[in-house]
Amino acid sequence: MVARRRLGRRFGWLWAAYAVSTFGTRLAFDAFALIAILVLHAGPAEVSVLAAAGLAVGAVVAVPLGPWVEFRRKRPVMVAMDLTRFVALMSVPAAYAVGLLGFVQLLVVSVVVGAADIAFNAAGGAYLKAIVRPEDLVVASGRFESTNWTATVLGPPLGTAAIGFFGPVLTVVTDAVSHLLSAAGIRAIGGHEPQPVRAGTKEVRLRFGGLFEGWRYILAHPALRPLFLNTVLVSGLIMATSPLLAVLMLGDLGFAPWQYGLAFGLPCVGGIIGSRLAPRLVARFGRHRVMLTAGTLRACWSLGPAFVHPGVAGLVLVIVVEFGLITCMGVFNPVFAAYRLDRTATDRVARTLSAWSVTSKATVAVMTGLWGLLAGITGPRVAIAVAGLLMLLTPFLLPRHDHTPHHERDLARSPT
């Protein structure tokens, strides 16, 4: 079977490192916001600044990291980023223990962790492309995607319970330790990793023009350019409406917190199902057709929450809509991730992934602020509806033609 392919010892250790750090991060979901509220008594404006500024400033700080990662061995970079996240996160409980924790520290740690996340993912994507055969990239990406959704199902409820029993900083400690374990797992991969060759790139260009090489490469590529615009816009619209839906459900419509948690926790099972189906669908229908179909279906759900009403029927509506959306994402994301890696030149992977992440995070921060302003004028329901209507236009940004050579399509569809 496609999903049971053996991808080798190196991938096994990489997957294990990803799994432990992902579960740690999901356990600490919204931990900084809760610490700001429960410990520092921050108001809504400060909590919003913490969320948006951490994303935006972290993305800006990460801009020079793409070229820096590109021409270095990827495993040492991943270990360094894991250790950076460990030290930054552990500074929070250390400061809390001696009574010195402040809002500025939370903001700085958020920025450092955000930038380290981007650099780690850029190095990890480049390393994955180096150790996994092109025809196995969908299977490998599917396993990462399935792990991500499993952690999303289990992590936030367990983390919230842990905060209730043991206080607000325990999950931050858990998250920090998970990155330390991730670093150990990456170290355990072993073997020799050759030093990347700069292929004639001049140092001056690397320092200055090279900062934007990732964006230049994406925007000049006939397949990556529409995918870039599509995925950045979709993630921005989804994340921008998330706090508005919370306000609508918990405030205006009077849903209980446990109902809100159920409405967004239960549908994450769809992500696990979708990520498990993705390799099988690709083997049967081909990578481009699956990506185009799942990307189109993914856009059809976001208008639904604008029609939610109080009561059981409203709760069921949100669960069904979120389940449909997340299932489509579970199929689309690993196929897209494999396609992006396959279509990116080996000496451009880190810069391309870094530019992609920087743009996505900055877009989420900007759109979250814009939709907050729109909701203040029109109300959350209208703002959610506007985002849903814009989502219906995003499939037009997907690449209509398959740019994969015929012999590579046959490899991608091979079931063995």
XYZ file of C-alpha atoms in Angstrom:
416
model
C 0.000 0.000 0.000
C 1.122 3.580 -0.696
C 0.843 4.829 2.880
C 2.892 1.909 4.240
C 6.052 2.627 2.270
C 9.255 2.442 4.265
C 11.057 5.755 3.953
C 14.242 4.868 5.791
C 15.915 5.432 9.140
C 16.738 9.108 8.559
C 13.138 9.953 7.776
C 12.025 7.971 10.837
C 14.154 10.106 13.164
C 13.091 13.322 11.411
C 9.432 12.348 11.735
C 9.877 11.458 15.424
C 11.558 14.810 16.111
C 8.735 16.626 14.340
C 6.103 14.642 16.247
C 7.476 15.374 19.714
C 7.935 19.100 19.069
C 4.504 19.386 17.432
C 2.763 17.731 20.370
C 4.630 20.015 22.754
C 3.590 23.087 20.791
C -0.058 21.985 20.618
C -0.089 21.370 24.369
C 0.987 24.994 24.795
C -1.687 26.288 22.406
C -2.592 29.890 23.390
C -0.362 29.569 26.472
C 1.100 33.067 26.058
C -2.367 34.606 25.782
C -3.481 32.766 28.920
C -0.351 33.826 30.815
C -0.897 37.434 29.722
C -4.494 37.295 30.947
C -4.129 35.212 34.125
C -0.703 36.340 35.347
C -0.154 39.807 33.896
C -3.848 40.803 33.850
C -3.531 42.047 30.270
C -6.544 43.416 28.432
C -7.887 42.505 24.969
C -5.706 45.075 23.195
C -2.501 43.739 24.756
C -3.448 40.126 23.990
C -4.190 41.069 20.361
C -0.845 42.871 20.097
C 0.918 39.811 21.516
C -0.664 37.553 18.882
C -0.303 39.839 15.863
C 3.087 41.412 16.639
C 4.652 38.034 17.411
C 3.701 36.807 13.938
C 4.553 39.981 12.042
C 7.840 40.880 13.747
C 8.940 37.239 13.837
C 8.373 37.068 10.081
C 10.437 40.221 9.484
C 13.266 38.945 11.684
C 13.255 35.681 9.708
C 13.819 37.376 6.309
C 17.652 37.116 6.366
C 17.512 33.588 7.766
C 16.446 32.045 4.422
C 19.714 32.799 2.592
C 21.672 31.949 5.745
C 20.017 28.510 5.972
C 20.383 27.781 2.249
C 24.177 27.522 2.288
C 24.598 25.623 5.544
C 24.135 22.012 6.542
C 20.483 21.624 7.415
C 20.660 19.331 10.448
C 22.915 21.647 12.503
C 20.572 24.519 11.617
C 17.549 22.533 12.833
C 19.326 21.612 16.058
C 20.335 25.254 16.603
C 16.758 26.456 16.055
C 15.405 23.818 18.449
C 17.889 24.901 21.119
C 17.040 28.565 20.486
C 13.348 27.808 21.045
C 14.171 25.808 24.170
C 16.181 28.634 25.747
C 13.671 31.329 24.781
C 10.674 29.393 26.102
C 12.392 28.345 29.338
C 13.068 32.002 30.108
C 9.321 32.430 30.711
C 8.916 29.979 33.635
C 12.306 31.105 34.998
C 11.163 34.731 35.105
C 7.761 33.701 36.471
C 9.425 31.737 39.305
C 11.297 34.816 40.537
C 8.440 37.246 39.950
C 10.050 39.129 37.040
C 7.856 38.028 34.154
C 6.520 40.951 32.092
C 4.574 41.597 28.911
C 7.666 42.743 26.983
C 9.404 39.441 27.685
C 6.416 37.483 26.353
C 6.488 39.609 23.216
C 10.246 39.123 22.688
C 10.008 35.362 23.237
C 7.099 35.197 20.801
C 9.176 36.952 18.143
C 12.249 34.753 18.709
C 10.214 31.545 18.601
C 8.356 32.713 15.476
C 11.594 33.462 13.614
C 13.155 30.172 14.749
C 10.064 28.296 13.558
C 10.481 29.716 10.046
C 14.204 28.891 9.886
C 13.620 25.370 11.258
C 10.865 24.637 8.734
C 12.959 25.962 5.844
C 15.893 23.748 6.826
C 13.577 20.805 7.503
C 11.929 21.063 4.082
C 15.299 21.170 2.327
C 16.521 18.186 4.339
C 13.340 16.217 3.611
C 13.821 16.779 -0.131
C 17.386 15.471 0.195
C 16.545 12.213 2.021
C 13.215 11.193 0.427
C 12.736 10.113 -3.176
C 10.490 12.420 -5.256
C 7.853 9.709 -5.661
C 7.665 9.326 -1.855
C 7.247 13.019 -1.005
C 3.442 12.810 -0.829
C 3.633 9.845 1.569
C 6.220 11.629 3.742
C 4.251 14.886 3.751
C 1.078 12.947 4.543
C 2.692 11.496 7.662
C 3.714 14.945 8.855
C 0.207 16.249 8.141
C -1.440 13.359 9.996
C 0.856 13.958 12.981
C -0.024 17.651 12.964
C -3.782 17.022 13.045
C -3.468 14.277 15.670
C -1.567 16.713 17.886
C -4.206 19.363 17.196
C -6.962 16.989 18.344
C -5.203 15.919 21.548
C -2.923 18.802 22.511
C -5.166 21.809 23.299
C -7.633 19.905 25.540
C -4.791 18.263 27.477
C -2.909 21.557 27.691
C -5.963 23.423 28.959
C -6.538 20.747 31.603
C -2.883 20.929 32.657
C -3.133 24.707 33.051
C -6.216 24.237 35.234
C -4.446 21.768 37.529
C -0.839 22.993 37.556
C -0.868 26.662 36.583
C -0.286 28.636 33.381
C 3.439 28.058 32.780
C 3.597 24.253 32.855
C 2.645 23.879 29.197
C 5.386 26.360 28.246
C 7.909 24.130 30.048
C 6.517 21.120 28.176
C 6.828 22.943 24.867
C 10.427 23.923 25.647
C 11.388 20.359 26.584
C 9.754 19.051 23.397
C 12.161 21.172 21.345
C 15.095 19.829 23.353
C 13.936 16.275 22.589
C 13.486 17.238 18.946
C 17.100 18.441 18.817
C 18.219 15.114 20.288
C 16.203 13.222 17.664
C 17.740 15.197 14.802
C 21.207 14.599 16.233
C 20.418 10.882 16.351
C 19.923 10.782 12.569
C 23.689 10.576 12.193
C 25.540 10.195 8.917
C 27.371 12.789 6.870
C 25.623 15.770 5.350
C 27.653 17.529 2.646
C 28.222 21.264 2.803
C 25.920 22.972 0.246
C 27.743 24.561 -2.690
C 27.035 28.214 -3.398
C 27.088 27.585 -7.151
C 28.915 30.800 -7.991
C 26.713 33.064 -5.880
C 28.683 36.155 -4.916
C 28.867 37.106 -1.251
C 27.581 40.636 -1.970
C 24.496 39.251 -3.674
C 23.968 36.795 -0.829
C 24.005 39.600 1.710
C 21.757 42.025 -0.127
C 19.894 40.854 -3.244
C 19.949 37.286 -1.933
C 17.558 38.266 0.828
C 14.779 38.403 -1.764
C 15.870 35.483 -3.925
C 13.100 33.272 -2.519
C 10.379 35.700 -3.597
C 11.988 36.210 -7.014
C 12.124 32.472 -7.576
C 8.488 31.937 -6.527
C 7.068 34.793 -8.589
C 9.008 33.743 -11.714
C 7.893 30.096 -11.483
C 4.736 29.286 -13.518
C 3.541 26.601 -11.081
C 4.683 28.007 -7.741
C 3.413 31.545 -8.310
C -0.343 30.711 -8.378
C 0.063 28.234 -5.510
C 1.854 30.889 -3.480
C -0.931 33.417 -3.987
C -3.600 30.792 -3.298
C -2.160 29.354 -0.092
C -1.194 32.714 1.400
C -4.656 34.152 0.765
C -6.484 31.048 2.030
C -4.500 30.857 5.270
C -4.985 34.591 5.812
C -8.759 34.391 5.354
C -9.106 31.347 7.616
C -6.999 32.763 10.430
C -8.467 36.273 10.165
C -11.984 34.971 10.860
C -11.008 32.608 13.686
C -11.192 35.223 16.497
C -14.371 36.680 14.963
C -16.089 33.306 15.076
C -15.047 32.990 18.728
C -16.630 36.381 19.471
C -19.778 35.413 17.558
C -20.223 32.022 19.218
C -19.092 32.777 22.759
C -20.427 36.326 22.941
C -23.347 37.068 20.656
C -24.794 33.553 20.455
C -24.057 32.410 24.015
C -22.378 29.058 23.321
C -20.555 27.549 26.305
C -16.747 27.279 26.133
C -16.940 23.462 26.016
C -19.264 23.691 23.024
C -16.860 26.035 21.276
C -13.978 23.653 22.005
C -16.000 20.709 20.696
C -16.911 22.605 17.523
C -13.246 23.056 16.607
C -11.653 20.009 18.248
C -13.842 17.241 16.844
C -13.511 18.300 13.158
C -9.720 17.971 13.371
C -10.277 14.228 12.971
C -11.040 15.150 9.362
C -7.442 16.315 8.972
C -6.195 12.886 10.041
C -8.576 11.176 7.602
C -7.649 13.509 4.744
C -3.899 13.148 5.252
C -4.244 9.357 5.297
C -6.274 9.427 2.089
C -3.964 11.780 0.196
C -1.316 9.243 -0.957
C -3.998 6.797 -2.092
C -5.859 9.469 -4.020
C -2.633 10.601 -5.702
C -1.796 7.015 -6.665
C -5.210 6.661 -8.312
C -5.914 10.079 -9.833
C -2.554 11.854 -10.055
C -1.033 14.600 -7.948
C -2.198 17.642 -9.900
C -5.827 16.523 -10.179
C -6.016 15.766 -6.452
C -4.400 19.089 -5.535
C -6.736 21.034 -7.823
C -9.870 19.207 -6.624
C -9.033 19.382 -2.911
C -7.980 23.031 -3.236
C -11.283 23.867 -4.902
C -13.404 21.977 -2.365
C -11.447 23.593 0.467
C -12.825 26.991 -0.602
C -16.492 25.960 -0.370
C -16.916 25.818 3.405
C -15.919 29.157 4.929
C -19.185 30.939 4.145
C -21.127 28.474 6.337
C -20.242 29.897 9.789
C -21.831 33.236 8.813
C -25.211 31.485 9.120
C -24.689 29.897 12.546
C -27.488 30.382 15.091
C -27.853 29.454 18.792
C -28.669 25.922 19.836
C -27.821 22.404 18.764
C -28.474 23.075 15.071
C -25.954 25.929 15.076
C -23.345 23.793 16.835
C -23.860 20.952 14.341
C -23.535 23.409 11.455
C -20.146 24.630 12.683
C -18.919 21.067 13.272
C -19.979 19.943 9.773
C -18.482 22.998 8.089
C -15.188 22.737 9.978
C -15.006 18.981 9.361
C -15.441 19.519 5.621
C -12.880 22.313 5.523
C -10.276 20.448 7.571
C -10.733 17.177 5.658
C -10.079 19.024 2.392
C -7.051 20.685 3.985
C -5.829 17.277 5.153
C -5.840 16.068 1.554
C -4.547 19.282 -0.025
C -1.695 20.160 2.346
C 0.584 17.092 1.917
C 0.017 16.997 -1.845
C 0.786 20.711 -2.094
C 3.848 20.367 0.177
C 5.233 17.522 -1.951
C 4.502 19.386 -5.188
C 6.200 22.538 -3.895
C 9.340 20.639 -2.864
C 9.417 18.724 -6.139
C 9.048 21.876 -8.266
C 11.695 23.853 -6.304
C 15.334 23.594 -7.338
C 17.526 21.958 -4.699
C 19.682 25.064 -4.230
C 16.577 27.264 -3.702
C 14.525 25.199 -1.239
C 15.427 26.944 2.035
C 15.016 30.445 0.588
C 11.756 29.521 -1.117
C 10.228 27.936 2.006
C 11.435 30.812 4.173
C 9.936 33.435 1.831
C 6.690 31.450 1.724
C 6.447 31.253 5.526
C 7.395 34.900 6.045
C 4.710 36.043 3.601
C 2.085 33.734 5.066
C 2.678 34.812 8.664
C 2.807 38.505 7.774
C -0.393 38.169 5.730
C -2.178 36.445 8.609
C -1.153 39.247 10.968
C -2.289 42.004 8.581
C -5.559 40.327 7.603
C -6.405 39.543 11.230
C -6.096 43.246 12.008
C -8.115 44.291 8.938
C -10.920 41.834 9.646
C -11.001 42.985 13.252
C -11.594 46.532 12.002
C -14.223 45.310 9.533
C -16.024 43.397 12.298
C -15.992 46.525 14.445
C -17.882 48.344 11.693
C -20.204 45.640 10.364
C -20.286 43.020 13.123
C -18.546 39.621 13.157
C -21.203 37.812 11.088
C -20.852 40.156 8.097
C -17.039 40.083 8.310
C -17.079 36.265 8.303
C -19.415 36.303 5.284
C -17.089 38.644 3.372
C -14.164 36.290 4.031
C -16.272 33.321 2.920
C -17.165 35.013 -0.360
C -13.519 35.866 -1.011
C -12.600 32.234 -0.317
C -14.845 31.178 -3.207
C -12.522 33.095 -5.556
C -9.301 31.392 -4.395
C -9.582 28.274 -6.623
C -8.984 30.546 -9.632
C -5.443 31.047 -8.312
C -4.627 27.328 -8.426
C -2.422 26.187 -11.349
C -4.774 24.963 -14.067
C -2.129 22.933 -15.899
C 0.207 20.249 -14.621
C 3.816 21.383 -15.099
C 5.224 18.000 -14.030
C 7.050 16.066 -16.793
C 5.224 12.903 -17.905
C 7.830 10.488 -16.535
C 7.671 12.181 -13.109
C 3.855 11.945 -13.093
C 4.163 8.193 -13.545
C 6.580 7.999 -10.603
C 4.271 10.085 -8.403
C 1.352 7.768 -9.162
C 3.312 4.555 -8.659
C 1.725 2.525 -5.812
C 4.888 0.659 -4.904
